[in-house]
Amino acid sequence: MDLQPRTSNDISFKDFQAQILKDYEVAVISRECSLLGRREVLTGKAKFGIFGDGKELPQLAMARSFRDGDWRSGYYRDQTFMMALGQLTAKDFFHGLYATTDIELEPMSAGRQMGGHFGSYSLNEDGSWKDLTKQKNSSPDISPTAGQMPRLLGLAQASKIFREEKSISAEGRSTDGNEVAWGTIGNASTSEGHFFETVNAAGVLQVPMVISIWDDGYGISVPAKYQTTKEDISAILSGFQRDEQTKGYEIIKVNGWDYTALIHAYENASDISREEHVPVIIHVQELTQPQGHSTSGSHERYKSEERLNWEREHDCNKRFREWIIENGIAKEEELKQLEKDLRTSVRKAKNEAWSEFLAPHREGKKQLTQLLNNAAETSPNKNFINKVKNDLIAIEEPLKKDLASKSRQALRYLLGDQSPEKEALKQWVDQFLEEMQPKYSSHLYSELPTKATSVEAIPPAYEHNAEDVDGRIIIRDNFDQLLQKHPEVLIFGEDSGAIGDVNQGLEGLQKKYGQHRISDTGIREATIIGQGIGLALRGLRPIAEIQYLDYLLYGLQTLSDDLATLLYRTVGKQKAPLIVRTRGHRLEGIWHSGSQLGGLIHLLRGMYILVPRNMTQAAGFYNTLLQSDEPALIIESLNGYRLKEKRPSNLGSYRTPIGKVEIMKEGSDITLLSYGSTLRIVEKVAQDLLEVGIDAEVIDAQSLMPFDLEQEVLKSIRKTNRLLIIDEDVPGGCSAYLMQEIVEKQGAYQFLDSAPQTLSGKAHRPAYASDGDYFSKPNAEDIFEAAYEIMHEADPMNYPALR
Ligand SMILES: Cc1ncc(C[n+]2csc(CCOP(=O)(O)OP(=O)(O)O)c2C)c(N)n1
Ligand SMILES: [Mg+2]
């Protein structure tokens, strides 16, 4: 028997025994939660369940090596780990399953995430940071398999930066870079590109990361044979193993039912990565799924009798129990009693959670029944209202939606009534919806006073003899100021370091600020974004550069699923104020179009999307964002780096406001709205239109999300009564979004005398070269003719047909 894990060195056998029994308790509680959880779903109390049964033991070992300041980036199997840390009780678990919206009761996401998705709190109520070195941190889980990997890279890299870059304050964030970032992933999810990209990048960066692969041989019903070459992930990763000559990984293989081997493996991994900053992979094999993958199906459908028997035999909790008895740590009878008591306590926790979940609904039902009763008594539609009331009474365990739905239905029968009883019901409905909706819709963006849209604008200032310089000089010198002002700003991307980006907007800055603050990365957009998310979660201010807008698609899954939902899914308990820098607009060619705004507008709700027309505006956006704490995408205009702009004297300080448009030219006949490089063409066309007697007002949208919070476009349309939106996206893309904002949200339809129109690029990707651009995107003649046509239609006498 090998009973020498480090945890036993300085303690008595009695304490050691108690620790093991504590682990066993957690294993039993966690298993019981899984078993009862499945039942709750099958009896209809909860919608869906995905549990950690069969993965308990390695998680207990991981929890033992996980220290204050460490970070986890894991997935839906990790309930035992969270319980072992003391961050998830059985009652919390059931509240997660039921989707209780009270965050005190369901601390992981107040019911927003499915059960099985975990996270810790990095922020206080007022939005200030907690001391992350004094707590055990979990970044918030997402469901897409391997989606947790890219951010893991940044979480680990932060330790390296804090250890090696002393100009950055580590206070409350790091203790000399000693923190390990622990990733967990299922065996089948290692088939995803995100996994391999992360593994490679962490090997290159040599960061303190420990990836645990929970290998149960399946990904839902699909066995390893169809998932992994050689059916063995550590075997195929063996080329990453470090040796005397070359840096790489430490790769450890261990059986998931072997308690002491697991404890050793995790202590080893922790030491290597924590001390040496070497990444480690722990391939935990021979795990099981006692209840199958999730509540959606049963594994008897796809596992052979032989496999099912093997799983029963290798169940890690069973093996742990046998080991405890064999080694005299506890007797069979003692364990039986312990298990009985624990099962009772879990059942009690479950029942309590269900009562607590229902309590406010039951109270609402009581109030509503009374109100419906009162309303029925005074209404000619008494019978109909009583029917609604009785339907409500029949719902023994009502949900919020039952209350909302029944009360709103009843109002339809009171249409003609004017009674205080109807008024009371109406008020109840209004108040109920007002209280409930934020439980589901708050925190898409920051709700703190520091939010980006509240940062006050400061205009760029100019000396009377201000020089005309290339746009790239403005952006470069502004970054220089920002790097000086904000020590926690880090900029990285493909070619961002040594050459100072492909357009030299970072020229010379690596030399000045060092390789940690301005760095080159591999060609790996998903993990560039993930790096940024992880660094931001740990209190740094990353600016992640994606070389061209078109290649943002590689990182889009991570941006959309992880970054854009982060504040929302943690209900403001964590934040990742990552700024993504890229360049686009008016590029040429199918994969260099730089135009695909529509997709971004739809997929990145939760981020700001900014499209500055020039480098002065762009620099001002960076300045604004660094005064706040929210994620944003800034798309610089690629053909603007060599255009001359006046050099502001307050670089690093002036701020371009977010959510505000800018009137570029006043006019009275038609409003032309555009953004980015296309705006420059529109401005020129507006001059041409003057020659045929059309005085257009030109507006730069510049902040697509959020758009025109002060409704300046509406004011413009009240004056011109006509609207043409021009962009280079596909038809129905960003221009359709802007149309909805203006016509529907701002209510501009009331002031329009002509049909509002959009002029976009063609539906296909843009063809190459200058002619390809001319025939694929709106050109000056297209814009002129579209504006003219609107005027012609309204006033053919003054504007006769053009062609
Ligand atoms: C990107 C993505 N594709 C598919 C799914 C659906 N899905 C959920 S879990 C799962 C299997 C994952 O298996 P594995 O990684 O081995 O983890 P396990 O559930 O076995 O622990 C699949 C296919 C998903 N969540 N995300
Ligand atoms: Mg699996």
Coordinates of N, CA and C and ligand atoms in Angstrom, one line a residue, residues 55 75-77 185-189 213-220 222 227 289 293, ligand 2:
K55 N -17.0 10.6 -12.4 CA -15.8 11.5 -12.5 C -15.4 12.0 -11.1
Y75 N -15.7 22.2 -17.5 CA -17.0 21.9 -18.2 C -18.0 21.2 -17.2
Y76 N -19.1 20.8 -17.8 CA -20.2 20.5 -17.0 C -20.1 19.2 -16.2
R77 N -18.9 18.6 -16.2 CA -18.8 17.4 -15.3 C -18.2 17.7 -13.9
I185 N -11.5 18.8 -19.5 CA -12.2 18.5 -20.8 C -12.5 17.1 -21.0
G186 N -13.6 16.7 -21.6 CA -13.9 15.3 -21.9 C -13.0 14.8 -23.0
N187 N -12.9 13.5 -23.0 CA -12.0 12.8 -24.0 C -12.4 13.2 -25.4
A188 N -13.8 13.1 -25.7 CA -14.2 13.3 -27.0 C -14.0 14.8 -27.5
S189 N -14.1 15.7 -26.5 CA -14.0 17.1 -26.9 C -12.5 17.4 -27.3
I213 N -7.9 15.5 -18.7 CA -8.8 14.9 -19.7 C -9.6 13.8 -19.0
W214 N -10.9 14.1 -18.8 CA -11.7 13.0 -18.2 C -12.1 12.0 -19.3
D215 N -11.4 10.9 -19.3 CA -11.6 9.9 -20.4 C -12.6 8.8 -20.0
D216 N -13.8 8.9 -20.5 CA -14.7 7.8 -20.2 C -15.0 7.0 -21.5
G217 N -14.1 7.2 -22.5 CA -14.2 6.4 -23.7 C -15.3 6.8 -24.6
Y218 N -16.2 7.7 -24.3 CA -17.3 8.1 -25.1 C -17.4 9.6 -25.2
G219 N -18.1 10.1 -26.3 CA -18.6 11.4 -26.4 C -20.1 11.2 -26.8
I220 N -21.0 11.3 -25.8 CA -22.4 10.8 -25.9 C -22.3 9.4 -26.3
V222 N -20.8 8.2 -29.1 CA -19.7 7.8 -30.1 C -18.4 7.4 -29.3
Q227 N -13.3 8.9 -32.4 CA -13.0 10.3 -31.9 C -11.5 10.6 -32.0
Q289 N -19.5 6.4 -16.9 CA -20.7 7.3 -16.9 C -21.8 6.4 -16.3
H293 N -24.7 9.7 -20.6 CA -24.2 11.0 -20.8 C -25.0 12.1 -20.1
Ligands
MG2 MG -16.3 11.3 -22.7

